[in-house]
mmCIF file with all atom_site columns, C-alpha atoms in Angstrom:
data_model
loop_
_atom_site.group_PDB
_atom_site.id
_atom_site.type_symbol
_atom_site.label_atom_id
_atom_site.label_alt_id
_atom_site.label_comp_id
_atom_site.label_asym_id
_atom_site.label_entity_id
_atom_site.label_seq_id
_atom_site.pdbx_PDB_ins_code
_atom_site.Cartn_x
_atom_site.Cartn_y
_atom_site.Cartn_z
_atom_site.occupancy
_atom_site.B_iso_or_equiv
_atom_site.pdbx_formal_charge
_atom_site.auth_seq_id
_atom_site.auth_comp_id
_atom_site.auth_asym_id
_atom_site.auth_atom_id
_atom_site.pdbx_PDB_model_num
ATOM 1   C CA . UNK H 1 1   ? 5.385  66.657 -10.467 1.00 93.00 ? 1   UNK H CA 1
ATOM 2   C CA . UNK H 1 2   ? 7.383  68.089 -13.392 1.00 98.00 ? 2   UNK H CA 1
ATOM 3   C CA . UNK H 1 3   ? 8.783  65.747 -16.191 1.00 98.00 ? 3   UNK H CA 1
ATOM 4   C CA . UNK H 1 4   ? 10.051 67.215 -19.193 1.00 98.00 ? 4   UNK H CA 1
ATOM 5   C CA . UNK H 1 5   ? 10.866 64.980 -21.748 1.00 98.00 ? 5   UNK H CA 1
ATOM 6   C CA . UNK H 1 6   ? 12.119 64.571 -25.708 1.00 98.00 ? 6   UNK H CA 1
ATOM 7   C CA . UNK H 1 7   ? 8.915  63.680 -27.599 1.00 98.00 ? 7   UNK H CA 1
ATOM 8   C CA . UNK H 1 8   ? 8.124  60.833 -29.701 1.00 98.00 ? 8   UNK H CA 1
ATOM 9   C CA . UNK H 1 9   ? 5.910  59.386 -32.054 1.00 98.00 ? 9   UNK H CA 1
ATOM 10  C CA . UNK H 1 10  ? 3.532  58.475 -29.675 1.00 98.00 ? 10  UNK H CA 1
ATOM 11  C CA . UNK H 1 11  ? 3.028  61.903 -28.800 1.00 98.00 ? 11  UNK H CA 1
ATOM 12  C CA . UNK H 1 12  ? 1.752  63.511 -32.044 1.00 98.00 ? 12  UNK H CA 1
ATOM 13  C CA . UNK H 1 13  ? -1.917 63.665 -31.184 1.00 98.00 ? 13  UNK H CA 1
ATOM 14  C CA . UNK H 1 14  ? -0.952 65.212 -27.884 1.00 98.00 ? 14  UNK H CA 1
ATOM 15  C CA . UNK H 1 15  ? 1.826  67.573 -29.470 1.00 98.00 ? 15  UNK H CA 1
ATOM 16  C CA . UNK H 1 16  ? -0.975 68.525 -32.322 1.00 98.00 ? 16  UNK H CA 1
ATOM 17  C CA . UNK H 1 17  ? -3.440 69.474 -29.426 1.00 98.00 ? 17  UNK H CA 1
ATOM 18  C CA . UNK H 1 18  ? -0.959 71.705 -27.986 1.00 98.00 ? 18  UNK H CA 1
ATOM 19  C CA . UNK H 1 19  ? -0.441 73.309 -31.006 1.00 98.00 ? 19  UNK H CA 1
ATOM 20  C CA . UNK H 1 20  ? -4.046 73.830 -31.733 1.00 98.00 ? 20  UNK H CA 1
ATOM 21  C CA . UNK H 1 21  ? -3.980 75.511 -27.866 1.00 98.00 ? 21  UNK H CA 1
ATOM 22  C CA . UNK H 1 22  ? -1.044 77.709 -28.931 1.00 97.00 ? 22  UNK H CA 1
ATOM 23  C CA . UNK H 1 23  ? -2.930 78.694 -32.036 1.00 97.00 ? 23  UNK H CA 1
ATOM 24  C CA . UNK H 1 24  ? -6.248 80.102 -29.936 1.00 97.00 ? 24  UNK H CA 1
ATOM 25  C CA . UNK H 1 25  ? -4.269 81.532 -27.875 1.00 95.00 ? 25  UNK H CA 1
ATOM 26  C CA . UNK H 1 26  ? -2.537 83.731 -30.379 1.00 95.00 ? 26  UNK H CA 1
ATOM 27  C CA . UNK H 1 27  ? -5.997 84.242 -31.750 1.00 94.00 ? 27  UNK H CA 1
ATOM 28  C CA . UNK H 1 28  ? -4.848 82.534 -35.181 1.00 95.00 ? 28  UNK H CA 1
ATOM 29  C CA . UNK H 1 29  ? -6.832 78.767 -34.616 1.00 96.00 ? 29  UNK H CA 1
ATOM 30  C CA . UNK H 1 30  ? -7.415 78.988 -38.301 1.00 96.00 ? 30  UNK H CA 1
ATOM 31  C CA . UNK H 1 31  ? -3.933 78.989 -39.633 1.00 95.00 ? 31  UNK H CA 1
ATOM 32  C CA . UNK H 1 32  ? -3.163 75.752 -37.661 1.00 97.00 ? 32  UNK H CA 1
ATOM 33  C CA . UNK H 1 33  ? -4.055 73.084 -40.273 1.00 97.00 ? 33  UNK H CA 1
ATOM 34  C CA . UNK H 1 34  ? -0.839 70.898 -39.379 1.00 98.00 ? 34  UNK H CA 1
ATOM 35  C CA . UNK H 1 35  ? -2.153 67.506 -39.191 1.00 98.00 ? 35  UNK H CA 1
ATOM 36  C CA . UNK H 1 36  ? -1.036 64.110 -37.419 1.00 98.00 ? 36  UNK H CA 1
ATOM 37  C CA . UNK H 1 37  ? 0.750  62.707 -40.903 1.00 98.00 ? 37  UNK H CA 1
ATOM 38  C CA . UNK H 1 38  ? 2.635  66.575 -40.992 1.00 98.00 ? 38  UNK H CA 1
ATOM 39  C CA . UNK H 1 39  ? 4.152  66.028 -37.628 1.00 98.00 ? 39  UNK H CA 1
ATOM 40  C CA . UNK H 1 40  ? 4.711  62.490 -37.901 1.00 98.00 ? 40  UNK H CA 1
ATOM 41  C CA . UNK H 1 41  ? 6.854  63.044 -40.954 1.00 98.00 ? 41  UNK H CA 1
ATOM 42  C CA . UNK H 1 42  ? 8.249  66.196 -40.497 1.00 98.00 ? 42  UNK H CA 1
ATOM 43  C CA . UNK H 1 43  ? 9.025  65.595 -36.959 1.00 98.00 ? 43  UNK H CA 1
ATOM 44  C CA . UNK H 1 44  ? 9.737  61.776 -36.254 1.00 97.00 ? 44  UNK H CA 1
ATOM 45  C CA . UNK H 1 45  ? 10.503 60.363 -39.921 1.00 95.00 ? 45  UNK H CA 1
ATOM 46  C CA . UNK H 1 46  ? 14.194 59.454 -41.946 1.00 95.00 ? 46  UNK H CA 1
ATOM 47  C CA . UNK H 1 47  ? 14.992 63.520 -42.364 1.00 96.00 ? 47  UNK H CA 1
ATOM 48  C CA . UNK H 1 48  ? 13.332 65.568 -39.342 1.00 97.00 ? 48  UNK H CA 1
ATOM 49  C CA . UNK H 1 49  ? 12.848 69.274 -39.797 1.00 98.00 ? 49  UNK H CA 1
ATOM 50  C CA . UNK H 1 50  ? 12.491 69.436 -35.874 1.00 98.00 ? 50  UNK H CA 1
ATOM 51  C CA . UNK H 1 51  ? 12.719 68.489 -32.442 1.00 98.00 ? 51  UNK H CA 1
ATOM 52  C CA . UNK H 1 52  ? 10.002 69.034 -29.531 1.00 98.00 ? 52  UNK H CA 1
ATOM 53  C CA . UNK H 1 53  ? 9.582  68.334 -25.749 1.00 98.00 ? 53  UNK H CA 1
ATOM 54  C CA . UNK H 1 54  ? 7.137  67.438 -24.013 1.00 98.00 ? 54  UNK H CA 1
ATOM 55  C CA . UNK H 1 55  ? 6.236  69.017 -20.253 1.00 98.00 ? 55  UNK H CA 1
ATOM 56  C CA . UNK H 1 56  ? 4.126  66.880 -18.039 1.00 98.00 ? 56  UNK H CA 1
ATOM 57  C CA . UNK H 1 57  ? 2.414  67.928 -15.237 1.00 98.00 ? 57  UNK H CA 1
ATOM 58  C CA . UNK H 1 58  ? 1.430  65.476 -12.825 1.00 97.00 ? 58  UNK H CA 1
ATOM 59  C CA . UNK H 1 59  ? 1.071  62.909 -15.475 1.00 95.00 ? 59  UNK H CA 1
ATOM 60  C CA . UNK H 1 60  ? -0.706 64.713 -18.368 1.00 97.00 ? 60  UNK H CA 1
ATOM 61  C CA . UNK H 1 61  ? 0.643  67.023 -20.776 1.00 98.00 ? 61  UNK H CA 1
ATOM 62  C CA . UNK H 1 62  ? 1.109  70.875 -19.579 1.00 98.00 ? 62  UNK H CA 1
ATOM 63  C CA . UNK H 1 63  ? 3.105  71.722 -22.720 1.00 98.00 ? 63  UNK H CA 1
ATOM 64  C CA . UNK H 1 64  ? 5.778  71.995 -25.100 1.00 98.00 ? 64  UNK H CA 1
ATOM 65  C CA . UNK H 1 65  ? 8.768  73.648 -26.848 1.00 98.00 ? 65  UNK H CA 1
ATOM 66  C CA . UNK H 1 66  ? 9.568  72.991 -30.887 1.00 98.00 ? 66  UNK H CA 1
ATOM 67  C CA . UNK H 1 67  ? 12.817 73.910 -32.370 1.00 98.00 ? 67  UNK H CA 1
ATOM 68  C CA . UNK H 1 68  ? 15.662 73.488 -34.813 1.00 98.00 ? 68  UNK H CA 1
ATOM 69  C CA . UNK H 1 69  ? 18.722 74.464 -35.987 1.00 98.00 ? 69  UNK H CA 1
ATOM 70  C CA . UNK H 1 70  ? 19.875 77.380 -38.458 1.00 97.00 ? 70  UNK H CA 1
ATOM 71  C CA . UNK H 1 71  ? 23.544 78.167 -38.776 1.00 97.00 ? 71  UNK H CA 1
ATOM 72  C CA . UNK H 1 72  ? 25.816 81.236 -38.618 1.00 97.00 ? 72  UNK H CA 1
ATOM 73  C CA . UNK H 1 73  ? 27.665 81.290 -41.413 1.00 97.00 ? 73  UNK H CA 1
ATOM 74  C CA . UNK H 1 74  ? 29.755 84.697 -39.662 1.00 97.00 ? 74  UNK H CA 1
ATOM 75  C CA . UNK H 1 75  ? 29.892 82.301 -36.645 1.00 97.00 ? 75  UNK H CA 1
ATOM 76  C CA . UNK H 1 76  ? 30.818 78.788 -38.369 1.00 97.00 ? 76  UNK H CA 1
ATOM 77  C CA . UNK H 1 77  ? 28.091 77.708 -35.841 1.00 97.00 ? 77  UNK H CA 1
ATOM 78  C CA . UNK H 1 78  ? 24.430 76.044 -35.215 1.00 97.00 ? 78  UNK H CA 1
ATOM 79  C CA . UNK H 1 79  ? 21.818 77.561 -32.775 1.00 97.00 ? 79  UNK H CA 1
ATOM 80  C CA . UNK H 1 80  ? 18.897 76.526 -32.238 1.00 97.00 ? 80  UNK H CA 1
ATOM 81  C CA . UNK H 1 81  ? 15.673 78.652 -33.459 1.00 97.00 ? 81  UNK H CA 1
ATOM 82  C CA . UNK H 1 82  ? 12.642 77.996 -30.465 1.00 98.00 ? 82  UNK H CA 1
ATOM 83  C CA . UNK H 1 83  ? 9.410  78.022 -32.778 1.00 98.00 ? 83  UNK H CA 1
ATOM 84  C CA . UNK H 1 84  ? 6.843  77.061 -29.596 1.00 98.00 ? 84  UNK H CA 1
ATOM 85  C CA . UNK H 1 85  ? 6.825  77.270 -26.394 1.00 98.00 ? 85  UNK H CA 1
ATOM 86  C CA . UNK H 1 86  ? 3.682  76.897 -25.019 1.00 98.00 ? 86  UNK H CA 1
ATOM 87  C CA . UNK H 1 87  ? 2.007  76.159 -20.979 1.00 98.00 ? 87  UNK H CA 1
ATOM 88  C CA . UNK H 1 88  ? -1.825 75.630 -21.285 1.00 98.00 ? 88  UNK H CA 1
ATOM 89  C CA . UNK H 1 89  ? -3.116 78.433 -19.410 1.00 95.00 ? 89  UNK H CA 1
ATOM 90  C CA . UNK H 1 90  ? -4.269 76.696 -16.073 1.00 97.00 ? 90  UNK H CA 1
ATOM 91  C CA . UNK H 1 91  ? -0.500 75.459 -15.388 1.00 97.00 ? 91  UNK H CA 1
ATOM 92  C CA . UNK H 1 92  ? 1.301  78.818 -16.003 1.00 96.00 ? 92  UNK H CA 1
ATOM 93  C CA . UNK H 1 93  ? 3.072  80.187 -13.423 1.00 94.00 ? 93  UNK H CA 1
ATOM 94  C CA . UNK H 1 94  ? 4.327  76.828 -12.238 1.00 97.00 ? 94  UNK H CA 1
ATOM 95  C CA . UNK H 1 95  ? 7.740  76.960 -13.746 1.00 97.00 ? 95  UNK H CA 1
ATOM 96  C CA . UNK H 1 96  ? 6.980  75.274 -16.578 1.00 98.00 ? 96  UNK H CA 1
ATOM 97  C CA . UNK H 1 97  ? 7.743  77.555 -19.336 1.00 97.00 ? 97  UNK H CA 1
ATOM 98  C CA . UNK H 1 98  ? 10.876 77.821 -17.632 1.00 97.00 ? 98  UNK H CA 1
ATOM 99  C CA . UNK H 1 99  ? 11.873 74.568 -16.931 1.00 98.00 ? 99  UNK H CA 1
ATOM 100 C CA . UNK H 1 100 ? 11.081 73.959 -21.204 1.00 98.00 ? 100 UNK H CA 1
ATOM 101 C CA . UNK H 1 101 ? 12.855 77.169 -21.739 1.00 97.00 ? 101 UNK H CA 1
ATOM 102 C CA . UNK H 1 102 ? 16.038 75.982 -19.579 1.00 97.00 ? 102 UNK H CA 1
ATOM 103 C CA . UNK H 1 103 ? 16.132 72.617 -21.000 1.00 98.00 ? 103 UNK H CA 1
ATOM 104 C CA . UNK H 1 104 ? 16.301 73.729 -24.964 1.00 98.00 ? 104 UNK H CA 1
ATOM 105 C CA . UNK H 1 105 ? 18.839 75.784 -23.846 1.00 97.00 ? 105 UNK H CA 1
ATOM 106 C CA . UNK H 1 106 ? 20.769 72.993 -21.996 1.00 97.00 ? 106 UNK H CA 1
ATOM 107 C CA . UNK H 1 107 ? 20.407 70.978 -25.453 1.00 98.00 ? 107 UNK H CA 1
ATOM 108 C CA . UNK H 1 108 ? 21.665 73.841 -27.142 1.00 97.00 ? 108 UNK H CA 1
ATOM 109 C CA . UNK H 1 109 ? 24.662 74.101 -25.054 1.00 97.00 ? 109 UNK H CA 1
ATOM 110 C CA . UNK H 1 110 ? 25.399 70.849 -25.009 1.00 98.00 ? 110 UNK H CA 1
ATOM 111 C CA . UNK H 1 111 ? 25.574 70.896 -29.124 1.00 98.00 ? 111 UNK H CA 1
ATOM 112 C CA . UNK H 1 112 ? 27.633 73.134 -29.377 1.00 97.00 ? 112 UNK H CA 1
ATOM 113 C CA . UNK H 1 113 ? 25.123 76.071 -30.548 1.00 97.00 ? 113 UNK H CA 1
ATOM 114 C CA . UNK H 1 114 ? 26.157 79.325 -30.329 1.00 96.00 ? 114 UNK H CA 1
ATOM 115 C CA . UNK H 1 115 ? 22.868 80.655 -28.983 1.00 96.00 ? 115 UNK H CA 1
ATOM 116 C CA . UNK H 1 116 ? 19.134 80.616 -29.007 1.00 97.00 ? 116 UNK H CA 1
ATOM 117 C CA . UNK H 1 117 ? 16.792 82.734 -30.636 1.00 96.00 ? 117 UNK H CA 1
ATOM 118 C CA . UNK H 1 118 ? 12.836 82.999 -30.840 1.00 96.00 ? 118 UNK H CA 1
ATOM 119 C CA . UNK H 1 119 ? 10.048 85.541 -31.442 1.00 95.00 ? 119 UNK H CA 1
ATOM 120 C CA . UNK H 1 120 ? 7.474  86.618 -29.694 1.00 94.00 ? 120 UNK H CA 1
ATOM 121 C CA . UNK H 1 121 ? 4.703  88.431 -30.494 1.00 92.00 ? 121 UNK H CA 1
ATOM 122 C CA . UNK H 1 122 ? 4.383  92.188 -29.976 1.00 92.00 ? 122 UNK H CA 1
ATOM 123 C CA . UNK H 1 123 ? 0.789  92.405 -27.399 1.00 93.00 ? 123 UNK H CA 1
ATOM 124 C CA . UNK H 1 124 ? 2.243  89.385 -25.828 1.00 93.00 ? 124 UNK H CA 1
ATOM 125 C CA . UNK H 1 125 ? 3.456  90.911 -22.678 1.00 94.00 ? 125 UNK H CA 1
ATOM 126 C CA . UNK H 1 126 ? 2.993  88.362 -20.274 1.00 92.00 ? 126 UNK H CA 1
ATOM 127 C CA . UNK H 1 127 ? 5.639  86.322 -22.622 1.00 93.00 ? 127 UNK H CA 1
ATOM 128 C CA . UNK H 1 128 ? 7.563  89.865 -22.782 1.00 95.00 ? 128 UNK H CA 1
ATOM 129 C CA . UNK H 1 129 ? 7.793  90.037 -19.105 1.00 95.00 ? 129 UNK H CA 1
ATOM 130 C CA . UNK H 1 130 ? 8.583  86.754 -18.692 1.00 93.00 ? 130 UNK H CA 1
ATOM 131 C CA . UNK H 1 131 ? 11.743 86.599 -21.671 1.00 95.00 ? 131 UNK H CA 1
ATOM 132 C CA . UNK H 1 132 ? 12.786 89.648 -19.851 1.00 95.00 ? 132 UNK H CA 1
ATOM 133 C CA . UNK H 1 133 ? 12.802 88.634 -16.535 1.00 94.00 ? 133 UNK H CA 1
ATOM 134 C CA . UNK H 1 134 ? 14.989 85.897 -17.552 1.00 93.00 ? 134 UNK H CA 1
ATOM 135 C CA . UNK H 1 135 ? 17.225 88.238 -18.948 1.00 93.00 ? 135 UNK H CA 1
ATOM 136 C CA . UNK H 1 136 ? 16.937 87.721 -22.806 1.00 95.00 ? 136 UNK H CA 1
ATOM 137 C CA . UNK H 1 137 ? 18.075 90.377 -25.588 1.00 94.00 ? 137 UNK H CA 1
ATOM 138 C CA . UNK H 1 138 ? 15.125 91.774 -27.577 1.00 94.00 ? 138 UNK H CA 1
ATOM 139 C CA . UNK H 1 139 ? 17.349 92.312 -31.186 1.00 94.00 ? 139 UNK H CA 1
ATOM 140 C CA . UNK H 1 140 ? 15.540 95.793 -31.648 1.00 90.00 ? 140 UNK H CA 1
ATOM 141 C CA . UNK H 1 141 ? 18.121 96.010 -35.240 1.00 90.00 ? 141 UNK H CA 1
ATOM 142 C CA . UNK H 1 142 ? 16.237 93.078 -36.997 1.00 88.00 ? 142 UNK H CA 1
ATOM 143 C CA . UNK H 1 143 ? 12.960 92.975 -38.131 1.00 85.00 ? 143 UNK H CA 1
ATOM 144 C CA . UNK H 1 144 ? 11.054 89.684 -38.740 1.00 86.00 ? 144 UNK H CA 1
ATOM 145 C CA . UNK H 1 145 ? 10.768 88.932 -42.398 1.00 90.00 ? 145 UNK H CA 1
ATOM 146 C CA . UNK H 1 146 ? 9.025  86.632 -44.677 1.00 89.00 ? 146 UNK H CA 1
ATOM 147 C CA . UNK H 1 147 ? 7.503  85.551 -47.715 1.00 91.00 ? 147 UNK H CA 1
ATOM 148 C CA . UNK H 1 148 ? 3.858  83.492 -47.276 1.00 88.00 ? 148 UNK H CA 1
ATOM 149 C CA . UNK H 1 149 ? 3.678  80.881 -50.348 1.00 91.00 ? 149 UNK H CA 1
ATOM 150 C CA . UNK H 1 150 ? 1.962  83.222 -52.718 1.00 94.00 ? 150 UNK H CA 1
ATOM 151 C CA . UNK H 1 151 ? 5.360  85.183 -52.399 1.00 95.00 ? 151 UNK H CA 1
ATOM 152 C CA . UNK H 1 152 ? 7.196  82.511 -52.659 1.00 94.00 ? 152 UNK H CA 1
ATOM 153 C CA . UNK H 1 153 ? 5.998  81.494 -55.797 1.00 95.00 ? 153 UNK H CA 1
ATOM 154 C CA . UNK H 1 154 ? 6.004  84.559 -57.187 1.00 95.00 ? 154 UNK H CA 1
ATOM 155 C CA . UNK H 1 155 ? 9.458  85.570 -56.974 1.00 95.00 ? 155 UNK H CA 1
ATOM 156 C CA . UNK H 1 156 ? 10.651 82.097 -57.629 1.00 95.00 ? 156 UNK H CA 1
ATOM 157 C CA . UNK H 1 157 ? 9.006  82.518 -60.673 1.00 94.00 ? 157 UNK H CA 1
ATOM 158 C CA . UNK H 1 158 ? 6.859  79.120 -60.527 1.00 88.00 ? 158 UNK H CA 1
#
């Protein structure tokens, strides 16, 4: 019923509708303009910038987990930074998010990562209750930061 498997080139068009699913969902469709080429490079090409999985249910795609690594330098370590995880909405409470959750972390272990880390947004509580069921540390001490590409700019001074 449940595969969960490392995706591949062949399954940018399905990994890009996914995404596009994730982005409705968190009511931000607009800021997805990845495209096909983006993935295919960034994901599958000579220097990827990530790793994803693919869940299928039955046969056809249910969803799928993005990550990669950022290091420790206190640690000497990798871990492994979850950017997506995402069920389409009729297949949730399957085990599905679970099963994509457990298997990251499996890869995680298995590299040698010192741990796992993601966000989640904060009027996401069914993802809340979920994280939290499973037992994962909310780091209530840090506080999400970034720069968009206007920033960026700016205070690289380009």
């Amino acid at each position: 019923m449940l595969k969960i498997r490392p995706a591949t080139r062949d399954d940018v068009a399905t990994l890009l509708n996914l995404i596009r699913e994730l982005a409705t969902y968190e009511k931000k469709r607009y800021k997805a303009v990845v495209t096909e080429q983006d993935l295919l490079r960034d994901g599958f090409g000579p220097q990827p910038k990530f790793r994803a999985l693919i869940a299928d249910w039955n046969g056809q795609p249910a969803g799928y987990a993005s990550f990669y690594y950022f290091y420790s330098t206190f640690l000497g370590r990798p871990a492994l930074f979850l950017e997506d995880l995402f069920v389409l909405e009729q297949l949730r409470g399957k085990g599905i998010g679970k099963a994509l959750l457990a298997s990251v972390a499996k890869l995680a272990v298995e590299e040698g990562c010192f741990g796992l880390r993601w966000e989640v947004l904060d009027w996401n509580q069914p993802a809340i209750d979920f994280y939290e069921k499973l037992g994962a540390t909310f780091l209530h001490e840090r506080r999400a930061v970034s720069f968009d590409e206007e920033a960026m700019r700016r205070v690289a001074g380009t």
